[in-house]
Every structure is written in C-alpha cells, then in structure tokens.
CSV table of C-alpha atoms and ligand atoms in Angstrom, one decimal:
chain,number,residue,atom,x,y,z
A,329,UNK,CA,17.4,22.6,-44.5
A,330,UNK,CA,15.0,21.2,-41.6
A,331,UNK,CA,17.0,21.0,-38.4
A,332,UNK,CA,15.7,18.4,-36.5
A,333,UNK,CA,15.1,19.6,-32.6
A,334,UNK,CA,15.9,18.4,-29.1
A,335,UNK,CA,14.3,18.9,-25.7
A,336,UNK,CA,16.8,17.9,-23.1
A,337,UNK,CA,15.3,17.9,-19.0
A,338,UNK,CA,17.8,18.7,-16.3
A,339,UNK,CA,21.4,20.5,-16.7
A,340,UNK,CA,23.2,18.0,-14.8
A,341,UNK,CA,26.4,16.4,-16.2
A,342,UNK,CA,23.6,13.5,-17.5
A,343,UNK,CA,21.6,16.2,-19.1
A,344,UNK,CA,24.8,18.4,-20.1
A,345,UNK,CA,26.4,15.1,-22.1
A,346,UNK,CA,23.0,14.2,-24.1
A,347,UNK,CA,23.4,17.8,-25.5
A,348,UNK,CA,26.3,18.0,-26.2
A,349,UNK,CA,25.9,14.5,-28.0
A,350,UNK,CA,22.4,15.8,-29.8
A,351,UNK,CA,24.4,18.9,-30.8
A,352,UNK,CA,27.3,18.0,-32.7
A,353,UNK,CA,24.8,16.1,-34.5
A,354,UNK,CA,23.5,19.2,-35.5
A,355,UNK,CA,19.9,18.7,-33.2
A,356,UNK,CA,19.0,22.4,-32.5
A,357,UNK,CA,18.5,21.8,-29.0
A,358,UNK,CA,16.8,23.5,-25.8
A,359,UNK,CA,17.9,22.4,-21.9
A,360,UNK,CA,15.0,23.1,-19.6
A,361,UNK,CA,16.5,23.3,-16.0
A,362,UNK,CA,14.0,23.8,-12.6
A,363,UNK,CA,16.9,26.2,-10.6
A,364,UNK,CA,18.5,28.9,-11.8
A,365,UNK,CA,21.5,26.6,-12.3
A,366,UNK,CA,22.5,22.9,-11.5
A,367,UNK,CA,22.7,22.5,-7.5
A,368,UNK,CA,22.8,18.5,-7.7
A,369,UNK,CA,25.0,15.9,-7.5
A,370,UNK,CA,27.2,17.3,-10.9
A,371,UNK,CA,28.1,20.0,-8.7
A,372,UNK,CA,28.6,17.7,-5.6
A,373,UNK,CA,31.6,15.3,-6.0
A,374,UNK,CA,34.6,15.1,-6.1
A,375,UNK,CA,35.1,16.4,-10.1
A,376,UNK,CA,36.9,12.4,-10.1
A,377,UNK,CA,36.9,11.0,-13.9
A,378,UNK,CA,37.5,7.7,-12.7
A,379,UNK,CA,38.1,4.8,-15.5
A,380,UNK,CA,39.9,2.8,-13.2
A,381,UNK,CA,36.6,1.9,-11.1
A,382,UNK,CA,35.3,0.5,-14.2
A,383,UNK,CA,35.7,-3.5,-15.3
A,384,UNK,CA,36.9,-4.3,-18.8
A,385,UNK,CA,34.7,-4.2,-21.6
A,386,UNK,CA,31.8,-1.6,-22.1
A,387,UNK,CA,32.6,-0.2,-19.0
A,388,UNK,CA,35.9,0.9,-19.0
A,389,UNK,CA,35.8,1.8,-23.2
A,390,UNK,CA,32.6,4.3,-22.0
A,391,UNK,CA,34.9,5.8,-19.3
A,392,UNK,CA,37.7,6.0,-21.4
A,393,UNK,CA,35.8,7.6,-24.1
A,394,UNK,CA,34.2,10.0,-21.4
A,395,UNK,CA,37.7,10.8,-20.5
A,396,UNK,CA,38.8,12.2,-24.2
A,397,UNK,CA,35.6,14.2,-24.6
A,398,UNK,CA,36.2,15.7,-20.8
A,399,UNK,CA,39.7,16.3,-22.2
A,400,UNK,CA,38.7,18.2,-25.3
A,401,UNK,CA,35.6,20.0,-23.9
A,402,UNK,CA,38.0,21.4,-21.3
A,403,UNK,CA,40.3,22.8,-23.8
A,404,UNK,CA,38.0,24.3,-25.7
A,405,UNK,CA,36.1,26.0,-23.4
A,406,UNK,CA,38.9,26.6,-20.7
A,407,UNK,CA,37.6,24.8,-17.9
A,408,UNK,CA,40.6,23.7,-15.2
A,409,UNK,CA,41.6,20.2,-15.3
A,410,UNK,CA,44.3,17.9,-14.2
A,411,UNK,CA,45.8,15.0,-15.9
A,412,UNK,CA,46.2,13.6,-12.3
A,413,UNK,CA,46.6,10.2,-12.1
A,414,UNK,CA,45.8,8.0,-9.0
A,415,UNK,CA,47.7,5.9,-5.8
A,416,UNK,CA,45.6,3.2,-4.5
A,417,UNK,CA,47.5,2.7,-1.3
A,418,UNK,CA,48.7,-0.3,0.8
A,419,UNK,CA,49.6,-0.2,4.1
A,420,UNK,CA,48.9,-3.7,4.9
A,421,UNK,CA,49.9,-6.8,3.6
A,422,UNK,CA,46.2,-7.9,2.7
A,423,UNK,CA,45.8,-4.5,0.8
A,424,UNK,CA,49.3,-5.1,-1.3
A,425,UNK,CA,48.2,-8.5,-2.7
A,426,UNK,CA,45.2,-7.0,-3.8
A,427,UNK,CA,46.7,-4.1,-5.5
A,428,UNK,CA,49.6,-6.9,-7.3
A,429,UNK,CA,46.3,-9.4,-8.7
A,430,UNK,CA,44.6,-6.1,-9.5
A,431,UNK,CA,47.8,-5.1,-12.1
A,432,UNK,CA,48.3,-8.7,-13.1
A,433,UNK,CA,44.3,-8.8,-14.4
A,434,UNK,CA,44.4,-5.3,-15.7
A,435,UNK,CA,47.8,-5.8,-17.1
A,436,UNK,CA,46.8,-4.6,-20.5
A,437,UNK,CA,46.1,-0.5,-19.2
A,438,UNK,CA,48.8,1.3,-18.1
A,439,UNK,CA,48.9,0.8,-14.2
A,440,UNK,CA,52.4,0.5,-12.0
A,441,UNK,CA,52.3,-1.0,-8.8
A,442,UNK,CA,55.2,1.0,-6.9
A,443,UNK,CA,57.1,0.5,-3.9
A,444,UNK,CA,56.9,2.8,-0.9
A,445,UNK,CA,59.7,5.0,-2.2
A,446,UNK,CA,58.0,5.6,-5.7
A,447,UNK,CA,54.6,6.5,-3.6
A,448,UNK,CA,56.2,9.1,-1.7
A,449,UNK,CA,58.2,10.5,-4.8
A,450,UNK,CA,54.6,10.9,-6.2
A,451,UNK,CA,53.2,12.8,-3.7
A,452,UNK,CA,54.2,14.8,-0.7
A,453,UNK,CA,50.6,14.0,0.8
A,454,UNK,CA,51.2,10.5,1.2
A,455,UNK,CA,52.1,9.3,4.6
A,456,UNK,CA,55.1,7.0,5.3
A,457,UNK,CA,54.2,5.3,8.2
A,458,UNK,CA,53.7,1.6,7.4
A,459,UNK,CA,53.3,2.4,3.5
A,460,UNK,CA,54.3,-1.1,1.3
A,461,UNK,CA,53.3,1.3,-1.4
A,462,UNK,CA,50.2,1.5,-4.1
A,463,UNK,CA,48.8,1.0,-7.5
A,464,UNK,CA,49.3,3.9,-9.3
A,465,UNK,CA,47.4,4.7,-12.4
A,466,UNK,CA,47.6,7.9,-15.1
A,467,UNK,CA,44.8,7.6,-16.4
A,468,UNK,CA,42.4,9.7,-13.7
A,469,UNK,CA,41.1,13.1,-14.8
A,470,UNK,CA,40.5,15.8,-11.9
A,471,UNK,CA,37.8,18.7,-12.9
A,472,UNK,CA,36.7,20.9,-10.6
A,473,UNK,CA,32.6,20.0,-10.9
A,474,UNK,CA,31.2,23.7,-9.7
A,475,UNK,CA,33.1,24.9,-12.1
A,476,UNK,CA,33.0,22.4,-15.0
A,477,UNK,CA,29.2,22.6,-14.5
A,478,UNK,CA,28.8,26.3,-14.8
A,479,UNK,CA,30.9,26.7,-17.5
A,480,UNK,CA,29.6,23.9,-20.1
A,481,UNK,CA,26.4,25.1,-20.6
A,482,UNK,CA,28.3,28.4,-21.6
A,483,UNK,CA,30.5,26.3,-24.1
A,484,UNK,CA,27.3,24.9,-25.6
A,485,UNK,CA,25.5,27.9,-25.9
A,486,UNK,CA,28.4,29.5,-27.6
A,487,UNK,CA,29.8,26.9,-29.8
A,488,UNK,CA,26.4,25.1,-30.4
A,489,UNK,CA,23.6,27.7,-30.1
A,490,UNK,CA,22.4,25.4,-27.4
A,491,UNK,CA,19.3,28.0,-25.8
A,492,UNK,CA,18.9,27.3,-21.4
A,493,UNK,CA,15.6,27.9,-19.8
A,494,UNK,CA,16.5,27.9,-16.3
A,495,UNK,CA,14.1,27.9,-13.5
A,496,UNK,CA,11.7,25.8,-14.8
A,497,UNK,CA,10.4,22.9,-13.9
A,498,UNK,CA,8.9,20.5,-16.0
A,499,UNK,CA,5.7,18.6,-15.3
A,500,UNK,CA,4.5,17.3,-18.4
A,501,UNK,CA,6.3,15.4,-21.2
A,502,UNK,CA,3.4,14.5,-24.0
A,503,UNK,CA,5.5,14.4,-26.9
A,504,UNK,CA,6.2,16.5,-28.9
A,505,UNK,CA,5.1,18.8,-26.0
A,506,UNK,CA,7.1,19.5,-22.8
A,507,UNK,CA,5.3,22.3,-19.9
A,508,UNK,CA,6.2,23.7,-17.2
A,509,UNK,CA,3.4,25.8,-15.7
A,510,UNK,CA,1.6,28.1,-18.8
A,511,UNK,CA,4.8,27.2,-21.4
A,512,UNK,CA,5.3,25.0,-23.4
A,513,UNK,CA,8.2,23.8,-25.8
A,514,UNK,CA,7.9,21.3,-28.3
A,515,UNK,CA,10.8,18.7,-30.0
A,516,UNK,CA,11.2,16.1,-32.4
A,517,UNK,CA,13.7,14.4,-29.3
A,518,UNK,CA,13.2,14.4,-25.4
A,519,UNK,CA,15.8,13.7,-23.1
A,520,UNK,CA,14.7,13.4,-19.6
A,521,UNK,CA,17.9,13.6,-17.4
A,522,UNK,CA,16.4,14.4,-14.1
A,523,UNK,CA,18.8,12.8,-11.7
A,524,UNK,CA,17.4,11.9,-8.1
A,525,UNK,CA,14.0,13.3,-8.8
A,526,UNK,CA,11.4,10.2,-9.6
A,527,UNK,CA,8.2,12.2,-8.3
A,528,UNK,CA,7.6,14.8,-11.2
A,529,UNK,CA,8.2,13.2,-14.5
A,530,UNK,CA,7.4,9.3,-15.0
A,531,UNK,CA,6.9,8.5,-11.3
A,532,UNK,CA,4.7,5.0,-12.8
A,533,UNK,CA,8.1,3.9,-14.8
A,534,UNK,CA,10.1,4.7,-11.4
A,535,UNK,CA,8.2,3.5,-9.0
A,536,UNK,CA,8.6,0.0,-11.1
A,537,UNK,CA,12.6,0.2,-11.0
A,538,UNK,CA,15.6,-1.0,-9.1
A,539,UNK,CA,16.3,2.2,-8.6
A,540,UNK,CA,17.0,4.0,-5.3
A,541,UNK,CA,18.8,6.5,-3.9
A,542,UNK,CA,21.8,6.8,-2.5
A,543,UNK,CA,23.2,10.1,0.3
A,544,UNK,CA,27.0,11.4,0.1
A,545,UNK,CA,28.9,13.0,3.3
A,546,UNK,CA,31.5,15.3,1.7
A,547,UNK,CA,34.0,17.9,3.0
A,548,UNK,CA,36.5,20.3,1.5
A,549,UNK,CA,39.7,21.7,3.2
A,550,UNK,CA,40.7,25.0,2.2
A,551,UNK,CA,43.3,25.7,-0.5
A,552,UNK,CA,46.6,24.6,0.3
A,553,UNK,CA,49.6,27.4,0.6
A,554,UNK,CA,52.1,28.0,-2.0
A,555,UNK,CA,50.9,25.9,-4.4
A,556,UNK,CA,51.3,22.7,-2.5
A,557,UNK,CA,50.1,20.0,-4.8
A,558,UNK,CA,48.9,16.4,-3.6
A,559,UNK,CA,49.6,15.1,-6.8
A,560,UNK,CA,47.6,12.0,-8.0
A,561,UNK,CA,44.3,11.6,-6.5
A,562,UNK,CA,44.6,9.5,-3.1
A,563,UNK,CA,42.9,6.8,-1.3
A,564,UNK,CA,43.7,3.5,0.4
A,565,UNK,CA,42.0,-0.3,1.5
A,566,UNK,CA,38.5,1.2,2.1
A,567,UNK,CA,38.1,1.7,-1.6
A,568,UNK,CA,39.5,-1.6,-2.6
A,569,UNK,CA,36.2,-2.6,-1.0
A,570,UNK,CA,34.1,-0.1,-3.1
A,571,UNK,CA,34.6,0.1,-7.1
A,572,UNK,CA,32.9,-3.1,-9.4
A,573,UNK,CA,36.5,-2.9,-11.4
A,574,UNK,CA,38.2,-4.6,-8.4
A,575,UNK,CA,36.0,-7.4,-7.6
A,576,UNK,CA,38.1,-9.4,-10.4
A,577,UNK,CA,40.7,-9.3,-7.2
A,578,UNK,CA,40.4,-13.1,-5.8
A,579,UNK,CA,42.4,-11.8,-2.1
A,580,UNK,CA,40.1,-9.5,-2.0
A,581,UNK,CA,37.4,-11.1,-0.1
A,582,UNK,CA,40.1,-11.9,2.5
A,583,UNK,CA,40.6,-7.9,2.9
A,584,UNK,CA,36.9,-7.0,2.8
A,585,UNK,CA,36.8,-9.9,5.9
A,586,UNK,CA,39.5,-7.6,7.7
A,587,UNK,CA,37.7,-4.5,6.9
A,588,UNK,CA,34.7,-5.4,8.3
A,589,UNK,CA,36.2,-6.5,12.1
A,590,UNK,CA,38.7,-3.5,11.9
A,591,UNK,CA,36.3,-0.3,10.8
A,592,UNK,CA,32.8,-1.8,11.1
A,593,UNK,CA,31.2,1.8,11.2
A,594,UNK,CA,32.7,3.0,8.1
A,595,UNK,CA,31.2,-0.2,6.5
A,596,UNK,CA,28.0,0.6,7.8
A,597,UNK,CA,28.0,3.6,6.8
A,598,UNK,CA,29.7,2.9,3.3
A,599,UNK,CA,32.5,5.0,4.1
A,600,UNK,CA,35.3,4.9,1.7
A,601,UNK,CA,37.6,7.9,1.4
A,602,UNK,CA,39.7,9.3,-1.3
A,603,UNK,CA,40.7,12.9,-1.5
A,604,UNK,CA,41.3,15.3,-5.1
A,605,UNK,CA,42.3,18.8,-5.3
A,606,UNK,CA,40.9,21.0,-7.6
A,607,UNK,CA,43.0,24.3,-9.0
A,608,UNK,CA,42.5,26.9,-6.8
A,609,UNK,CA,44.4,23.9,-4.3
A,610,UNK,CA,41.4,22.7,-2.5
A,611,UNK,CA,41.3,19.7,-0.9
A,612,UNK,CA,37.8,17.6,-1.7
A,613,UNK,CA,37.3,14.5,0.9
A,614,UNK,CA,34.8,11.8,1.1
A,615,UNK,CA,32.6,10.2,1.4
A,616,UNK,CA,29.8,7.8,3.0
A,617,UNK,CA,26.6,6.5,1.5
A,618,UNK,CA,23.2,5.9,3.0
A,619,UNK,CA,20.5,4.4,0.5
A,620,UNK,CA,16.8,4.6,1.0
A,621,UNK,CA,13.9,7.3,-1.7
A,622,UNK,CA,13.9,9.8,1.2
A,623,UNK,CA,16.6,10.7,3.1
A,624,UNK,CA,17.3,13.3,6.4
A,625,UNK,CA,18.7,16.4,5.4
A,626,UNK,CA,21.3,16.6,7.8
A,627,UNK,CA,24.5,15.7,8.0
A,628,UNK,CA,25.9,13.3,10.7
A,629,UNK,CA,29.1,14.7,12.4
A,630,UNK,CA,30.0,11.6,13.5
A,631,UNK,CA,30.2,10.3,9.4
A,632,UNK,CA,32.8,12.9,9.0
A,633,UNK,CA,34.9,12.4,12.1
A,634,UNK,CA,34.9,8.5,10.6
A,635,UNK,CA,35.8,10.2,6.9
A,636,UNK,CA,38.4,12.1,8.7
A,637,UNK,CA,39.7,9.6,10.9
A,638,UNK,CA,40.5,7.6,8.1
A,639,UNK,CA,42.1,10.0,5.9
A,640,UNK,CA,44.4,10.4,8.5
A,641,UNK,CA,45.4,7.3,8.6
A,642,UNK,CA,47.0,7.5,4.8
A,643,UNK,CA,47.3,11.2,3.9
A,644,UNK,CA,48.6,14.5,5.3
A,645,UNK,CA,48.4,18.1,4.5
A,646,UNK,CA,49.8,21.6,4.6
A,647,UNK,CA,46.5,23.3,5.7
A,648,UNK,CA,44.0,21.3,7.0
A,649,UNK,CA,41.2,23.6,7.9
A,650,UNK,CA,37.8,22.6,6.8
A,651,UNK,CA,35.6,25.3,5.0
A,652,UNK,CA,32.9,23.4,4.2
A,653,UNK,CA,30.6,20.2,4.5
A,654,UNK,CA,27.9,19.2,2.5
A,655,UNK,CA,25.9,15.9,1.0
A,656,UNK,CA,24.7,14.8,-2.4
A,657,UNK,CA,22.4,12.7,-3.6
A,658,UNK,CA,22.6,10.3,-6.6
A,659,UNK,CA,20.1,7.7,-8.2
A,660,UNK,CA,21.7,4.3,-8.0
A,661,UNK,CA,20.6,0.6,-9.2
A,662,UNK,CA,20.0,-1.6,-7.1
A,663,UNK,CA,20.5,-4.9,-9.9
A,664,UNK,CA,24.0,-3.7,-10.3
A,665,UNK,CA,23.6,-2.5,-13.7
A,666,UNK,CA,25.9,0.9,-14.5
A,667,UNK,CA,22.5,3.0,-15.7
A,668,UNK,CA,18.6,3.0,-16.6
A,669,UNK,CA,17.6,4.0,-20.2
A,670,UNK,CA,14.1,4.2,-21.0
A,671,UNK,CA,11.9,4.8,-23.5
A,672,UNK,CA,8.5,5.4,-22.4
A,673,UNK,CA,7.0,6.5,-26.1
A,674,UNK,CA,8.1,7.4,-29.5
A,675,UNK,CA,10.4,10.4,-28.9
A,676,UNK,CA,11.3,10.2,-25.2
A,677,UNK,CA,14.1,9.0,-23.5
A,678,UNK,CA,14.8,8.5,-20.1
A,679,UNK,CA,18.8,8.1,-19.2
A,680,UNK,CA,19.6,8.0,-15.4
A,681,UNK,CA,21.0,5.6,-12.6
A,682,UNK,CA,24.6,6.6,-13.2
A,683,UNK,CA,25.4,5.7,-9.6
A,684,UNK,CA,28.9,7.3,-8.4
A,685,UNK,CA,29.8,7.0,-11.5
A,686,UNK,CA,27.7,9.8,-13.6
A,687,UNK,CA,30.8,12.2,-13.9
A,688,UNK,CA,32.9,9.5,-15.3
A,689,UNK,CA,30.5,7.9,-17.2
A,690,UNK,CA,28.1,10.5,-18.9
A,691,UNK,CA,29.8,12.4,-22.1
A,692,UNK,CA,30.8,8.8,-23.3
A,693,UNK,CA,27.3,7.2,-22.4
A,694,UNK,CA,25.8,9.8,-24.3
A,695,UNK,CA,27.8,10.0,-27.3
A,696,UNK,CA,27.6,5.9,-27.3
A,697,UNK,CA,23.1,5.9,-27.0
A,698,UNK,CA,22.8,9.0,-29.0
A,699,UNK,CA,25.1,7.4,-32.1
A,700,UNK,CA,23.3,4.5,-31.9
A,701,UNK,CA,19.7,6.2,-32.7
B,982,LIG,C1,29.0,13.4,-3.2
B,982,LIG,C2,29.1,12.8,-4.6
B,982,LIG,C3,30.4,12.5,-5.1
B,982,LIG,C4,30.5,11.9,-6.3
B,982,LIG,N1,31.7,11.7,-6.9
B,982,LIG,C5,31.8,11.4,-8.2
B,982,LIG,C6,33.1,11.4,-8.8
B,982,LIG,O1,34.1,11.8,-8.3
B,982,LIG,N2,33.2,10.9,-10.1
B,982,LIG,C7,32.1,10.4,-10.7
B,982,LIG,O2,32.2,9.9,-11.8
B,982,LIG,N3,30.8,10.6,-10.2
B,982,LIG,C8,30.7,11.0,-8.9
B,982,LIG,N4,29.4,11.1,-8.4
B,982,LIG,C9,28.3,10.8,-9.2
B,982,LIG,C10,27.8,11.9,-10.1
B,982,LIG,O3,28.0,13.2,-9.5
B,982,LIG,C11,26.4,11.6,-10.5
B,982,LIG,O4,26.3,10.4,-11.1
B,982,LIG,C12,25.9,12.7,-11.6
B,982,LIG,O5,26.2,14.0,-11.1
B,982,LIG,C13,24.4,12.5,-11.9
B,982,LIG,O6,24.1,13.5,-12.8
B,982,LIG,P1,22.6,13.8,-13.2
B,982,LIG,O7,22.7,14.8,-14.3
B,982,LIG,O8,21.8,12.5,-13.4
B,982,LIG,O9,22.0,14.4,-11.9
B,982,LIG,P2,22.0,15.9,-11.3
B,982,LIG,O10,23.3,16.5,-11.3
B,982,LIG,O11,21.3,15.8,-10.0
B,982,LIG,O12,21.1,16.7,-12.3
B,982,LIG,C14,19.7,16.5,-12.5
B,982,LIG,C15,19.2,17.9,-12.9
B,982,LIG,O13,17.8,17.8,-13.3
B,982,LIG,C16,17.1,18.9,-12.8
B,982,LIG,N5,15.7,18.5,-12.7
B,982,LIG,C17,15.1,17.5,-12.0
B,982,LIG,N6,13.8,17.4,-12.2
B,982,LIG,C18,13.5,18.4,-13.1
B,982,LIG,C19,12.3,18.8,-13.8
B,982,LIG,N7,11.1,18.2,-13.6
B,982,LIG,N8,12.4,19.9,-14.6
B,982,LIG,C20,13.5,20.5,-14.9
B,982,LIG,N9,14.7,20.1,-14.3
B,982,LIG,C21,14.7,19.1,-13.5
B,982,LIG,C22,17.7,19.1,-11.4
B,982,LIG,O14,17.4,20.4,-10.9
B,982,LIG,C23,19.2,18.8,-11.6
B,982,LIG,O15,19.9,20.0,-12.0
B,982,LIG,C24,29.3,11.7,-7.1
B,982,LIG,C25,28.1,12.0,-6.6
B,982,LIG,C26,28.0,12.6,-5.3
B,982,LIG,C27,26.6,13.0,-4.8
C-alpha cells in the first residue's frame, strides 16, 4: 500500500512531537537534524511538564493531553520520570490570597491549598521560616530533558522506523524537496521545527512575526546524598508573577506591586525561580529571561547570585554544590499567543513559538494540528 512520507526539520521536543504525531499515523517519516544531536532549549530546562501554568480551555486540555502522551512515551521507552506534583509557596500574606483565589477559580482540577504543616510534610526542602503554606498541585510531570531528548528519537526509530539524519543542516525547503548542501530528501509533508533559528529556513515569514527571542540563566546542584528527595517541584511569589494561568488571580496585581519595590532586579531581569530534581537526585534551578533576536553569549554571575538569593529564601538542601551553569534560548511571541503555525505552501508547515512552554505543550500540540489535517 502507498505510505504517505514525512520530512520533519529539527529534533527538538517541537520536532520530536510532530513525529511522533505523523508516525502513529503511519507517515514513514525522516527527521533532519544540523548537530549530531539536539543541544537546544529541549535539552535546556528544567524537564517541567507544567499544566498548571496554563489557563482553562485549549490551554490547559493541550497540556494535559501532553502530559498522558509524556506519561506513556516514558513507559514505553524507559525514560525516568516523576509523577511529582508542585508547592506554589506563601510566605507572605499577599502571596496566600493569591494562591486561595487561584484554588477557588481553578476549583474544578485537583489543586489543595495546605497549611504550613501539610507543606513541610511534603517536602523536606521546604523552609519553615515564615511559611503560611502553598498551593499544591499533582498534576506536574518531572522528566529529565537530556535524557528524555536522547532517548526518544531511539523510541521512534525502534517502535516507528522513524530514520535520523543528524548533522545536517537544512537550507532549502521547495516542496517536495528538502537540501542540505549536495542532498536532498523529498516528502509528501514538511515539518519545519527549528526552534530559535529564523535566519536559515523562511527568514521573509520571520522577519514579519511577533516573534522574538527570549535568554534563560540556569544552574544545577549536584545530586543530593542518600537519596534525598525534594519532593514536588518548588517555587514561591516570584512565579505567581510569571505563568498566563494565574492572571485570573484579582490580588494579584497587589503582589506584583510588592514584587516590584521589594526585588526590582529580579523583575528586570525576569527572574522567577523554581527548582526540579531529576533521578539521578540533581537539583535543576532557574531561571531569568532577557528578550531581544541576538543575545551575548555569556552568562551574568550576578543573574545567578539573584536566582540563588532567592531560592534561599524558600528552599534548602542537603548538598548544595553547583556543578554546572548554563543558558537556553527559546522563540517566544510577543502578542501573547501560546505558538506560531504556518503554512508557507502546499506541504509545509511551520510550528514554533512555544515560549517556556514547549516541553509542556509539544506532544499534545502536535497530536491536536496533525489530527486535524
Ligand atoms: C532554560 C529553559 C528552561 C525551560 N523550562 C521549561 C520547562 O521546564 N517546561 C517547559 O514546558 N518548557 C520549558 N522551556 C521551553 C522549552 O524548552 C522550549 O519551548 C522547547 O524546548 C522548544 O523546542 P524546539 O524543538 O522548538 O526547539 P529546540 O529544542 O531548540 O530544537 C530546534 C532544533 O532544530 C534544529 N535546527 C535548527 N535549524 C535547523 C536547520 N536549518 N536544519 C536542521 N536542523 C535545524 C536545532 O539544531 C535544534 O536541535 C524552557 C526553555 C529553556 C531555554
């Protein structure tokens, strides 16, 4: 029987959910990568699958539907994840009536707002001092992204005969025919999934986005000794400030107003800071955000003395050395919409723009444009 065949551009988690998607479908289908493996920002965060940023409606169904297919694409191909659950924390009073209009809107998922006591029964990590106590939440899924990232495009070559070209870049899409220097491939579907690069493919459709991009200051801590688990996924007032999902919160223009006389660096610098451990009991902290098409490549040490300064402030650890420091870059919209899909000729298809929000959001973006033709 003819098997209709796929191009997809770019193994990140974008470009790793549109094959999936075009596989099960029975697409035979090729993923053309420029390095030798994904170095971008799938491989950069935190490994947070993180429904409870996302509003009701569209938003939250795609992260929740994200969530099952993370859930049964790590069982099947043994990738480590953790049913982990959040704590939105609240140390101050401003913070707590936030967090109590936040369960009150989203009264219909399955949050619990908990009193200090519950927090710290939670997780050992949380610290004590002035706690009123946080929003907790189930529903957050923990992968560990370097790992996740690697191992998928395994899964898919096994379980889907899903064939990788790595190293190559592409520089032409003229459907049906995709090059990269003297090859060629050619498709009935191309999936361009290129992340923060708008220069090589489509530059025209880019450069006439609201599209920009957006630099992350991360750090891990090394693995944490006999097995010390944080628990749920932590972070406190600062992210309050950050996720679209908890603008429905009418107080919390009153904490943002606070926020902004108390830490007006880490507003500047869009410093927000939660913390995840992956399996082998590292410790992954961030993060700031800088927006602008080119950014330094270096990393400010004063960002993460303000990440870390923070942190301290809610959260404490068993081993607290750091092992390494690093940025990321993602594309992000600047008309507040949750991605770009475009379709620049019969056959093509551009999906990017996921904002912070890619490894949440992907798998069940995917599965949702793909199903729908
Ligand atoms: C520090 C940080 C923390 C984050 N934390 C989270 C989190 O916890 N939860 C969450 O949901 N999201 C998080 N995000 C967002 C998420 O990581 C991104 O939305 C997502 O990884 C974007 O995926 P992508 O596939 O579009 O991009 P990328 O991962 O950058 O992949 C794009 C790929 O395309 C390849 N490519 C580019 N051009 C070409 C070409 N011409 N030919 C061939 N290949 C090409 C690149 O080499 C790259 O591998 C975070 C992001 C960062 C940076």
């Amino acid at each position: 029987m003819f098997q209709k065949t796929a191009i997809v551009i770019g193994a990140g988690i974008v470009g790793l959910a549109a094959t999936r998607a075009l596989a099960v479908r029975g697409y035979r289908v090729t993923v053309i990568e420029r390095e030798q493996r994904a170095v971008g920002a799938s491989v950069r965060n935190f490994g947070m699958v993180w429904p409870i940023g996302q509003p009701d409606g569209i938003a939250y169904e795609t992260a929740q539907l994200s969530r099952s297919l993370w859930k049964q694409i790590c069982d099947d191909a043994g990738i480590w994840h953790e049913e982990a659950g959040s704590l939105h924390l609240a140390y101050g009073k401003d913070e707590w009536r936030v967090l109590e209009e936040l369960s009150e809107i989203y009264r219909g998922r399955n949050y619990q707002l908990l009193n200090a006591d519950a927090v710290l029964q939670r997780s050992p990590a949380v610290k004590s001092q002035k706690l009123i106590g946080a929003l907790y939440s189930p529903e957050e899924l923990i992968i560990d992204p370097r790992e996740a990232i690697r191992k998928m495009p395994e899964w898919l070559s096994a379980k889907f005969d899903v064939q990788f070209s790595w190293g190559k870049a592409v520089t032409h899409v003229e459907h049906p025919v995709v090059r990269s220097g003297n090859e060629s491939w050619n498709a009935d579907e191309i999936y361009v999934c290129t992340g923060a690069d708008f220069e090589t493919l489509y530059p025209e459709l880019y450069a006439a986005q609201p599209i920009t991009k957006c630099k992350l200051q991360m750090l891990r801590i090394e693995p944490q000794t006999n097995n010390w688990r944080i628990g749920p996924s932590l972070c406190a007032g600062l992210s309050l400030l950050h996720y679209q999902a908890f603008k429905a919160a009418p107080s919390l223009t009153i904490l943002k107003r606070r926020m902004e006389a108390q830490y007006p660096d880490h507003i500047k610098w869009g410093i927000h800071v939660m913390v995840s451990q992956n399996g082998a009991g590292e410790l992954t902290v961030g993060d700031s955000h800088e927006y602008g098409l080119t950014h330094d490549p270096f990393d400010k040490a004063f960002i993460n003395d303000l990440i870390l300064d923070y942190l301290q402030q809610f959260a404490r650890f068993k081993n607290n050395l750091i092992t390494e420091t690093w940025n990321g870059i993602y594309p992000k919209l600047t008309n507040g919409e949750t991605h770009l899909v475009l379709r620049p000729g019969a056959g093509v298809t551009i999906i990017n723009g996921l904002g912070g929000a890619g490894m949440t959001m992907s798998l069940g973006l995917c599965e949702r444009l793909i199903d729908a033709g």
